[in-house]
Short mmCIF file of C-alpha atoms (C1' of nucleotides) in Angstrom, two decimals:
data_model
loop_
_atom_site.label_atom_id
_atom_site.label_comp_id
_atom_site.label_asym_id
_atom_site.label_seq_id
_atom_site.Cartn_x
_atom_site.Cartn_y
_atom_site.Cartn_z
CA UNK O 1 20.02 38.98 44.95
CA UNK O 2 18.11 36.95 43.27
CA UNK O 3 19.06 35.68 39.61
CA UNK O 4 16.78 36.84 36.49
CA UNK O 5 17.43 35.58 33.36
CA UNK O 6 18.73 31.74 32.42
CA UNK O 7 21.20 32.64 30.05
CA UNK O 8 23.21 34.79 32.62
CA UNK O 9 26.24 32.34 33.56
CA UNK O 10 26.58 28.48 32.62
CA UNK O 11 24.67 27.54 35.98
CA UNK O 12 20.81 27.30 35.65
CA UNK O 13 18.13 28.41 38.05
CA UNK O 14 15.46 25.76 38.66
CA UNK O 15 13.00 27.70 36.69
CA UNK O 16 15.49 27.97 34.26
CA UNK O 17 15.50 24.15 33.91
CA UNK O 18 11.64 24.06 34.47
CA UNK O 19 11.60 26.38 31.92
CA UNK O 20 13.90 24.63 29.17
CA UNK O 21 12.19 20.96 30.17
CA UNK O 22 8.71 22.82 28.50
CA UNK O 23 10.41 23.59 25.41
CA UNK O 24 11.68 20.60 25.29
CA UNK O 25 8.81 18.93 26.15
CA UNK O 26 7.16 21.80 23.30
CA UNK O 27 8.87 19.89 20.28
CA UNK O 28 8.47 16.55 21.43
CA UNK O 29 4.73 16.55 21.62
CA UNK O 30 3.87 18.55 19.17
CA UNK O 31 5.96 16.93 16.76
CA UNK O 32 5.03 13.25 17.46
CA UNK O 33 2.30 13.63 19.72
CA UNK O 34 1.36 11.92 23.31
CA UNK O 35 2.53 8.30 22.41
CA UNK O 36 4.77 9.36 19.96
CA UNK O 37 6.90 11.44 21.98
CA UNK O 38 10.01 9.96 24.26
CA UNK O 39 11.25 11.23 27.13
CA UNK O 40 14.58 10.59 26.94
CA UNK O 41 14.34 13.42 24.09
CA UNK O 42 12.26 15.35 26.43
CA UNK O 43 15.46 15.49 28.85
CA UNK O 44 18.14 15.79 25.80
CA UNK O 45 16.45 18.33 23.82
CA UNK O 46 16.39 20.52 27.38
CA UNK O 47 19.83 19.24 28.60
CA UNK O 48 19.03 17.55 30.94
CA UNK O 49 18.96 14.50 32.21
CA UNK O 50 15.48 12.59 32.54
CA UNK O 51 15.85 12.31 36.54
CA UNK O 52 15.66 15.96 36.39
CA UNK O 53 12.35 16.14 34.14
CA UNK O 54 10.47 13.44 36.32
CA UNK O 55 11.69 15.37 39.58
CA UNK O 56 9.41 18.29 38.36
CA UNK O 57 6.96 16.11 36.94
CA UNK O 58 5.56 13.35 38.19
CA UNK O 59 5.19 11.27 35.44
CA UNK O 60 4.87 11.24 31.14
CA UNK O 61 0.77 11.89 31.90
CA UNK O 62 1.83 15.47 33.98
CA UNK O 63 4.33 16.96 31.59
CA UNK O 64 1.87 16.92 28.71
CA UNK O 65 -1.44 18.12 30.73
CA UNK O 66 1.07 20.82 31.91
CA UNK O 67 2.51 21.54 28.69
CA UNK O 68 -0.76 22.00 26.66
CA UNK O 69 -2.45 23.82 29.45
CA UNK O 70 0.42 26.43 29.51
CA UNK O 71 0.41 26.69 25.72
CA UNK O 72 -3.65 27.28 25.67
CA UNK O 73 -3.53 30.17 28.17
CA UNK O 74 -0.40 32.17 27.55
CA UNK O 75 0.75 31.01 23.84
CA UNK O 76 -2.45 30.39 21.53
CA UNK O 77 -5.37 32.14 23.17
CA UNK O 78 -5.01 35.14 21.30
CA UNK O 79 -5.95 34.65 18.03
CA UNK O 80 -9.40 36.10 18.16
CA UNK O 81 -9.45 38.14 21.34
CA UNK O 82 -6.66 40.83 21.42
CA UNK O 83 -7.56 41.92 17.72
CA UNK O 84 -9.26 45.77 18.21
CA UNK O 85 -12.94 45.83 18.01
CA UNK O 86 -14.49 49.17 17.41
CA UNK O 87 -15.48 51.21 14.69
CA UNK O 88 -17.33 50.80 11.68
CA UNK O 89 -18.64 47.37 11.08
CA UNK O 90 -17.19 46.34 7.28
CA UNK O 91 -13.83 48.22 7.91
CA UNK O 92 -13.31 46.50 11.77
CA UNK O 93 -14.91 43.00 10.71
CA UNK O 94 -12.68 42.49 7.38
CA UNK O 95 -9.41 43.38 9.42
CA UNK O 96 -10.17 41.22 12.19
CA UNK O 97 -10.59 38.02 10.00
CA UNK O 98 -8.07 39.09 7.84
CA UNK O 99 -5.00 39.06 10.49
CA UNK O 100 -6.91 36.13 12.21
CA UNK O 101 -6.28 34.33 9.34
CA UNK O 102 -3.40 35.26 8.19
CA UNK O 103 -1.70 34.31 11.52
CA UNK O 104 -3.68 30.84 11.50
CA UNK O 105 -2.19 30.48 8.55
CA UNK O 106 1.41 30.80 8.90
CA UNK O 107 1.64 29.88 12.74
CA UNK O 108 2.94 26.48 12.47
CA UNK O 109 3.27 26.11 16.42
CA UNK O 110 -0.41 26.37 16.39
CA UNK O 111 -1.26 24.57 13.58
CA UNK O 112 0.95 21.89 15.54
CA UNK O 113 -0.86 22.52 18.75
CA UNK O 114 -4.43 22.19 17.34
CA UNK O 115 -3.28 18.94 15.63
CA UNK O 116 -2.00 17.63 18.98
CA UNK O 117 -5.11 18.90 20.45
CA UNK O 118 -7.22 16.91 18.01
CA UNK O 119 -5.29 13.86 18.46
CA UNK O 120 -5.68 13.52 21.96
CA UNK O 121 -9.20 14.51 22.84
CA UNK O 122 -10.08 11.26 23.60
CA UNK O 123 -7.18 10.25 25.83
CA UNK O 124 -7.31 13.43 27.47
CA UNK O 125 -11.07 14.81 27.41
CA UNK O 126 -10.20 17.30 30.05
CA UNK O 127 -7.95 19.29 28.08
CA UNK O 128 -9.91 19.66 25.05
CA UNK O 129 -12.81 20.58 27.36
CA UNK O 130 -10.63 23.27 28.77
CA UNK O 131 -10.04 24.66 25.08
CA UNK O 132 -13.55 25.25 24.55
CA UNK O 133 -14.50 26.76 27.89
CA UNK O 134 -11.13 29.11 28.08
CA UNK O 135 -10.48 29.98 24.75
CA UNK O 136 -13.75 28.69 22.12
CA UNK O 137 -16.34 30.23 24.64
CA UNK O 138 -14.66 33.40 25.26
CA UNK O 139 -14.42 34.41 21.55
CA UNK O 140 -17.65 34.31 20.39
CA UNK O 141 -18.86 35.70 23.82
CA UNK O 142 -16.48 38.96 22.24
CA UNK O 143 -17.24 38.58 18.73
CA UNK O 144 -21.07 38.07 19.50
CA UNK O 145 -21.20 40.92 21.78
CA UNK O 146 -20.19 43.72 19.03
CA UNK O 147 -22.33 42.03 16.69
CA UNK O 148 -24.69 42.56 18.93
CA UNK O 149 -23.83 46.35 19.52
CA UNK O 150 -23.93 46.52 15.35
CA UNK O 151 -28.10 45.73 14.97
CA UNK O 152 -27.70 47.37 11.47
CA UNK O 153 -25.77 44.27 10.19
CA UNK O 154 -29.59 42.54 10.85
CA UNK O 155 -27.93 39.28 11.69
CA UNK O 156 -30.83 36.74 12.44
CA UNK O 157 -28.28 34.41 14.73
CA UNK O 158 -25.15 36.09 15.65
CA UNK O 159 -23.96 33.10 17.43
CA UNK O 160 -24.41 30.53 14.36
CA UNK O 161 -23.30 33.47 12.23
CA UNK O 162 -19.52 33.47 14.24
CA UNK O 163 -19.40 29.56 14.74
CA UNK O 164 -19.77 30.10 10.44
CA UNK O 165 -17.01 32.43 10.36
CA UNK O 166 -14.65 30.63 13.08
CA UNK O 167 -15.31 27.30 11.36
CA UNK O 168 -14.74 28.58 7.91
CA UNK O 169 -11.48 29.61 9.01
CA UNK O 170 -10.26 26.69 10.71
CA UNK O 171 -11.60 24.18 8.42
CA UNK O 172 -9.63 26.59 5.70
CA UNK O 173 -6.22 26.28 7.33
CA UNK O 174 -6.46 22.85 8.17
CA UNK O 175 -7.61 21.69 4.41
CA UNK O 176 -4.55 23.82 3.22
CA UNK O 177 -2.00 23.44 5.38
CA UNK O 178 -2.57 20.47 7.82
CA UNK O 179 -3.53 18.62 4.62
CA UNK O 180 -1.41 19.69 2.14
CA UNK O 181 -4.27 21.43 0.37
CA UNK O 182 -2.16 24.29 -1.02
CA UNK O 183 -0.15 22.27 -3.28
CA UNK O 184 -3.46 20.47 -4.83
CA UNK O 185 -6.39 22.85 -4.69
CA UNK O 186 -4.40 26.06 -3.91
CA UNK O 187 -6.45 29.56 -3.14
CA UNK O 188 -5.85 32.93 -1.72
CA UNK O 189 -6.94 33.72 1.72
CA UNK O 190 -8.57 36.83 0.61
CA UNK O 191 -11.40 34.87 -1.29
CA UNK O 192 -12.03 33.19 1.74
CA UNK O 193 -12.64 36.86 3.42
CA UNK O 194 -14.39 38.22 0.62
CA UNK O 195 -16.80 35.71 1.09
CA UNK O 196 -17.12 35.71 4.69
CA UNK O 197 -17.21 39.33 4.78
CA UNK O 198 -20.47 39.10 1.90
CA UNK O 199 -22.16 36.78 4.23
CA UNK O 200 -21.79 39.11 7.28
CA UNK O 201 -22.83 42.45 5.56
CA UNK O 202 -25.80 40.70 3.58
CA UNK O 203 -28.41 42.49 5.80
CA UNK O 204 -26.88 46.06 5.79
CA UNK O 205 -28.56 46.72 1.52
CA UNK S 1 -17.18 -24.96 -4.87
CA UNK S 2 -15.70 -21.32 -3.11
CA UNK S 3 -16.49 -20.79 -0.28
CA UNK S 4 -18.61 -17.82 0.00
CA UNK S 5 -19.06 -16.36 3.34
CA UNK S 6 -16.24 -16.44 6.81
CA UNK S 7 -19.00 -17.55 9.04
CA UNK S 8 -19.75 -20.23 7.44
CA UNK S 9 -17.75 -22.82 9.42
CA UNK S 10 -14.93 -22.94 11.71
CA UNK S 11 -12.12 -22.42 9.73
CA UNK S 12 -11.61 -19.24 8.14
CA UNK S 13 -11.05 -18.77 4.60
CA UNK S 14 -7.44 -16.47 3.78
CA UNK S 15 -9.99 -13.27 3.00
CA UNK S 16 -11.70 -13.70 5.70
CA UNK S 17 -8.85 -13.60 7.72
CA UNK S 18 -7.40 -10.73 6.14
CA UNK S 19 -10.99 -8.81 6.50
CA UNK S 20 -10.64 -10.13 10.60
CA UNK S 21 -7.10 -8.23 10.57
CA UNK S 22 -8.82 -5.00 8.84
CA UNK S 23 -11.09 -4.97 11.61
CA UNK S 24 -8.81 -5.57 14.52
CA UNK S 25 -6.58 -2.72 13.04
CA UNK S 26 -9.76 -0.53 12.69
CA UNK S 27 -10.60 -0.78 16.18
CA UNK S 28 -6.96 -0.46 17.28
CA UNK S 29 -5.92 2.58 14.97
CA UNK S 30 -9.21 4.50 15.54
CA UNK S 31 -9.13 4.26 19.02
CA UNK S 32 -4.94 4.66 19.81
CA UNK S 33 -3.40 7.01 17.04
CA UNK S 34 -0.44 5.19 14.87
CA UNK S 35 2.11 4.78 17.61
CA UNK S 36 -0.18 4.22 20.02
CA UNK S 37 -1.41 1.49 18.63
CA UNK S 38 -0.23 -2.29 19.02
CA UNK S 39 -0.02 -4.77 16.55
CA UNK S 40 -0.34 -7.60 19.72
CA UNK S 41 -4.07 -6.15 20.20
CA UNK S 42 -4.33 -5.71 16.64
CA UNK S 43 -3.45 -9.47 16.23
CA UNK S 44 -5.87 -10.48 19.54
CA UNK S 45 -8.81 -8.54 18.62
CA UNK S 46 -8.64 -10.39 15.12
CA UNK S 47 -8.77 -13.58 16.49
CA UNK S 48 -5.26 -14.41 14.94
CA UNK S 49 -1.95 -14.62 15.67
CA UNK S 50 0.74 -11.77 15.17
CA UNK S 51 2.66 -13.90 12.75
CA UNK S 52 -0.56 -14.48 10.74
CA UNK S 53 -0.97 -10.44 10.69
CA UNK S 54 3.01 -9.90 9.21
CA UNK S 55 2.51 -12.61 6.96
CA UNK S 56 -0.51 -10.50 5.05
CA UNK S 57 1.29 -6.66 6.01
CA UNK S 58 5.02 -6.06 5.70
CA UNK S 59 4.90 -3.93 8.57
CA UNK S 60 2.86 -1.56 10.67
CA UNK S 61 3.19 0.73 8.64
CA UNK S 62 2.11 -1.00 5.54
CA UNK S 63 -0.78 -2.46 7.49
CA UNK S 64 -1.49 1.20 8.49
CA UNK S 65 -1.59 2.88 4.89
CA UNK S 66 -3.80 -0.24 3.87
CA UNK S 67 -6.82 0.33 6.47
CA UNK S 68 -6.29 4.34 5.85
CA UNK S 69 -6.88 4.08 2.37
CA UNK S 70 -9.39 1.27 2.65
CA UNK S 71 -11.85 3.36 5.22
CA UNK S 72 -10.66 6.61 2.70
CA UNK S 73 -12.61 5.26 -0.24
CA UNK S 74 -14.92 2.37 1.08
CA UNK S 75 -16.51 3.66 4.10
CA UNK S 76 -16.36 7.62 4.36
CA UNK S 77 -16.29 9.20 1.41
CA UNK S 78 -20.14 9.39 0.91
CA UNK S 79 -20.80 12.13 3.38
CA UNK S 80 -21.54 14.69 -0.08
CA UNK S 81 -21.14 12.62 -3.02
CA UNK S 82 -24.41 10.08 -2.52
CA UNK S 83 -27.00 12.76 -1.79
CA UNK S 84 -29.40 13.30 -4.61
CA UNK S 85 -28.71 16.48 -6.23
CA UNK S 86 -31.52 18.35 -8.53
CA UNK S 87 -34.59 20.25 -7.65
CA UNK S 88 -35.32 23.86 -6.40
CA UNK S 89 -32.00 24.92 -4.92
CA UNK S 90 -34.15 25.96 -1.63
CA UNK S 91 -35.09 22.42 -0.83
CA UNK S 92 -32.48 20.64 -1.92
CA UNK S 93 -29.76 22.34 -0.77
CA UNK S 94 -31.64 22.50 2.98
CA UNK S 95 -32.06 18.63 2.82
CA UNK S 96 -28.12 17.64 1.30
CA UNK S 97 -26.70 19.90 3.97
CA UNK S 98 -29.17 18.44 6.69
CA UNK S 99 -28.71 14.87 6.17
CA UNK S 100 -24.60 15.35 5.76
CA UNK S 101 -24.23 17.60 9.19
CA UNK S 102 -26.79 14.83 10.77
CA UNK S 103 -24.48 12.08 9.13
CA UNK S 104 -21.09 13.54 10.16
CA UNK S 105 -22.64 14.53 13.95
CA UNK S 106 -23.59 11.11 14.15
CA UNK S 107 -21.55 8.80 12.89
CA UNK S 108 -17.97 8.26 15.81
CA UNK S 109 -16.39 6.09 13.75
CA UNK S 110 -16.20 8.70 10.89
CA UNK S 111 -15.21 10.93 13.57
CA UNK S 112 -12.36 9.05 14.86
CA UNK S 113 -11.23 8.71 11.49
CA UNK S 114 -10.73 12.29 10.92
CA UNK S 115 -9.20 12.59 14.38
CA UNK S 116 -6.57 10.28 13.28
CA UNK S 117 -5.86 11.20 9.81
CA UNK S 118 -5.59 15.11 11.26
CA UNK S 119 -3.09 13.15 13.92
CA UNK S 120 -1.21 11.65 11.30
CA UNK S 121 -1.09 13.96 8.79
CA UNK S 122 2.46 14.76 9.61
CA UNK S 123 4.29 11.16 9.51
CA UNK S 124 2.12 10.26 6.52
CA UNK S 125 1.15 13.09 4.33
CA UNK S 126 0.29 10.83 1.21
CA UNK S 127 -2.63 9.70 2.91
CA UNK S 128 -3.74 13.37 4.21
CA UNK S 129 -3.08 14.02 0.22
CA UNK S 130 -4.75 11.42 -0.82
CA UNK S 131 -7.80 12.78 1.30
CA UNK S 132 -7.76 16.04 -0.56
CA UNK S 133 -7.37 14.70 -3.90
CA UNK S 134 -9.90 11.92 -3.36
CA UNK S 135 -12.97 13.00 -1.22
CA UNK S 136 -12.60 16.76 -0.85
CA UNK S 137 -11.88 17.69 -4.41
CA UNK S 138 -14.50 15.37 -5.99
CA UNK S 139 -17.15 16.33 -3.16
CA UNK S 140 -16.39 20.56 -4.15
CA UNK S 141 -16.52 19.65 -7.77
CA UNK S 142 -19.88 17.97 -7.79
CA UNK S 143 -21.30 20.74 -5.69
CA UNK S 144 -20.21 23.14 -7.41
CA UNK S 145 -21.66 22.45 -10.64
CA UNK S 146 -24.85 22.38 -8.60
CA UNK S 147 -24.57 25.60 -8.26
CA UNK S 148 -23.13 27.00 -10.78
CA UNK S 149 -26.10 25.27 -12.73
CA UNK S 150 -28.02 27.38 -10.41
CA UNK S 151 -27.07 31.21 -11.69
CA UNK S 152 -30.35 32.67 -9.83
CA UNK S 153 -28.52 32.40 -6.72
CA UNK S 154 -25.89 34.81 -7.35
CA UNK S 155 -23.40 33.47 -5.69
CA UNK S 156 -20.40 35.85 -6.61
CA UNK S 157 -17.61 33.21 -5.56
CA UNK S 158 -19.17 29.47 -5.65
CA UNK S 159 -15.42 27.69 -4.61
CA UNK S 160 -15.19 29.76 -1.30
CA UNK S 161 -19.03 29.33 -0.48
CA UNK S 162 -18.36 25.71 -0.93
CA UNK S 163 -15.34 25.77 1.66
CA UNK S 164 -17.74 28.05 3.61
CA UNK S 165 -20.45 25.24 3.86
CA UNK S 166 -18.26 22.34 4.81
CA UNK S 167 -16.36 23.94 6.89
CA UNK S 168 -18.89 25.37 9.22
CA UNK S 169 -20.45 21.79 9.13
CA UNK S 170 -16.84 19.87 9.88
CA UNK S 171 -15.78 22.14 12.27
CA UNK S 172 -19.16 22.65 14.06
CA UNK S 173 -19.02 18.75 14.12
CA UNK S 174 -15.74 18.93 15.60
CA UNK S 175 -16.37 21.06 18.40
CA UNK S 176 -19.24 19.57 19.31
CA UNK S 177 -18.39 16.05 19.18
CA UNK S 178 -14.44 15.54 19.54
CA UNK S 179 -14.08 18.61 21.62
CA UNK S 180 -17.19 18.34 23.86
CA UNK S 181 -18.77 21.24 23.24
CA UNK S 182 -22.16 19.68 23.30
CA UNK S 183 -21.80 19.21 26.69
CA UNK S 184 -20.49 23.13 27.39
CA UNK S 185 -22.10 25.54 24.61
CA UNK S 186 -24.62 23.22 23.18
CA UNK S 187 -26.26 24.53 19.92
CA UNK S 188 -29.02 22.66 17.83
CA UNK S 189 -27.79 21.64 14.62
CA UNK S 190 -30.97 22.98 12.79
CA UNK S 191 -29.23 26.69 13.77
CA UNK S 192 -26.24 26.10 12.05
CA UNK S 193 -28.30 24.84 8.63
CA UNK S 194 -30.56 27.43 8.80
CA UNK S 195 -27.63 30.20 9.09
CA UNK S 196 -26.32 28.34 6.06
CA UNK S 197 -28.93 28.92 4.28
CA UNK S 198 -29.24 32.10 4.80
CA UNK S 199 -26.17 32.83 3.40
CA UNK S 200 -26.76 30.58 0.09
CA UNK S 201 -29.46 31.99 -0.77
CA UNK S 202 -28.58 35.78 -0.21
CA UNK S 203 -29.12 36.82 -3.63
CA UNK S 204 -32.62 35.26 -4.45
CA UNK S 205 -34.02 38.57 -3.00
"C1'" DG E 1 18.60 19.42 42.97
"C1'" DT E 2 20.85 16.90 39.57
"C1'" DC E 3 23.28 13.34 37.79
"C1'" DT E 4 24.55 8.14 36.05
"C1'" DA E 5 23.17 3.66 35.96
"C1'" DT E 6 19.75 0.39 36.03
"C1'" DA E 7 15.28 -2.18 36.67
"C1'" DT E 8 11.32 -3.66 34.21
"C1'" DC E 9 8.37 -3.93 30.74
"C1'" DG E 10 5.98 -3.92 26.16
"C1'" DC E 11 6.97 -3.03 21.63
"C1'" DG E 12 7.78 -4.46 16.44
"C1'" DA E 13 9.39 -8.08 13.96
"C1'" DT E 14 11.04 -12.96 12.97
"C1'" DA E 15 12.56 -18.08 13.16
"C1'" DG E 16 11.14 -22.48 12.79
"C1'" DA E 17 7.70 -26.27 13.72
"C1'" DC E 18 3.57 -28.11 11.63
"C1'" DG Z 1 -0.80 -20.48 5.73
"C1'" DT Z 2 -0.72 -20.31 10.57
"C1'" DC Z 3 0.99 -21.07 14.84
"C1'" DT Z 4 4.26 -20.64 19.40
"C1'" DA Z 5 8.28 -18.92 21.17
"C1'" DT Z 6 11.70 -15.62 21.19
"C1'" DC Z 7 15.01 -11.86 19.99
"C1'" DG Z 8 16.54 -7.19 20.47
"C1'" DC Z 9 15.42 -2.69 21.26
"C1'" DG Z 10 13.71 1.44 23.25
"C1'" DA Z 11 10.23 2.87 26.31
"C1'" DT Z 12 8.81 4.77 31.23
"C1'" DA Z 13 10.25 5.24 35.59
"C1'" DT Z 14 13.43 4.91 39.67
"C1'" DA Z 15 17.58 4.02 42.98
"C1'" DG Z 16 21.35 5.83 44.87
"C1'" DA Z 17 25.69 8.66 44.58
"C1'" DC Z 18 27.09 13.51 44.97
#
DNA sequence: GTCTATATCGCGATAGAC
DNA sequence: GTCTATCGCGATATAGAC
């Protein structure tokens, strides 16, 4: 019989522990980043002991590849890609970069994660190359394909057009809430998509 | 008689030491993140001793929020502000955004900068503050009366076309140079302008 | 497989000579 | 004002018992 869930009974399965040493490792990094982060807290924010972490890791290095490349494939990828894309063009376009938005927005785990991201893309170049081949490339690949299916729209560049729209986006959350900009230049999200959404349907008149 | 320049002899005026220390800490900041950095290297690469640093900084910290500010509004806050702004909105706005996106795609210290007040922004949110208050509000402002002196463009929303702009530009700079994109999905800066200009100029039709 | 205890090192910051 | 030498701490990583 083999055991399925962690919480079951006060012993832990080893992927149990594997399992709590990535959320531990989850707040350490992304709350102080790569040198920031200690791994004694590592170990006591998971309960265990350190001895344990670095018998599953090898060293400081191969927790946090291991960490940020299981948060890029199974936590953040999804921003773009699992939003529904058919139908008409300015009903399917404005919802898409509305929820898009609105979870960049208030997902603080991945405003946390991109800043991490940012932080250490020189240290580690391989992992911010990985976010742009597994998770940049892949979304406009989607989002350029039904712009693509939509010639109506009359886009001249549909790729430059969605690295306007992603960018937009990103540079929006990060001005207001990586930066504080909410409490100094506040604005609604919605203007944002308004605008967006006027620059995407300007060939359709 | 002052003495007028450091390189003038030898010894090393107080100023000049202090504008040594700057420059150690630049290097040393910019390349390692806050707590990545050390104040030994900081101290080594200025050609003085730690003691020498403490005695001019109460503490890393202090030495920190000094350079931070310092590069804030000596060195990188002409990215928008400097370019000349009058003339027929279709030239003028094609040249500001050109030389700024060629500026920001160019210039790696200005880059790292970002990279480490994004990093940062968390332990020290005066200075990420202090960013939005200083360059991005003046650098929106100025713009914007550009174009709101400019009512032929018909520009329904000028504050969100202005995030629009910069964004696309910071973000395609960030991709492309922090993140490596060059190097995966490469894209010719030219594309991105001429998309933008697309879009600011919709309503001249 | 997991723990406690420890080795070793580099860090930020300072004391005291000059 | 600047230096050398050092203190005390917390960091990564491991040895060895169970």
């Amino acid at each position: 019989m083999v055991r399925t869930k962690a919480s079951e009974s006060e012993r832990e399965s080893t992927v149990g522990k594997i399992d709590k040493i990535f959320q531990g490792a989850m707040q350490e990094f992304l709350a102080h980043g790569y040198a920031g982060a200690s791994m004694d807290r590592v170990a006591s924010q998971a309960g265990v002991s350190k001895a344990t972490v670095y018998s599953h890791f090898k060293d400081k290095e191969g927790l946090f590849k291991a960490l940020i490349h299981q948060l890029a494939t199974e936590k953040f990828q999804n921003t773009f890609a699992t939003l529904p894309l058919d139908g008409e063009p300015a009903v399917v376009l404005r919802t898409v970069i509305t929820k898009a938005l609105d979870k960049m927005m208030s997902d603080t785990q991945h405003q946390a994660f991109l800043r991490v991201l940012i932080a250490e893309s020189g240290r580690f170049p391989e992992l911010a190359k990985a976010w742009i081949q597994d998770i940049m490339t892949p979304t406009i690949e989607i989002f350029g394909e039904y712009l693509d299916r939509h010639p109506e729209l009359n886009i001249p560049d549909t790729e430059a057009t969605i690295r306007i729209v992603i960018g937009s986006m990103v540079h929006f959350m990060m001005t207001q809430e990586i930066f504080y900009g909410k409490e100094i230049m506040p604005m609604e999200s919605d203007r944002m998509v308004d605008c967006l959404m006027h620059h995407l349907l300007r060939g359709m008149d």
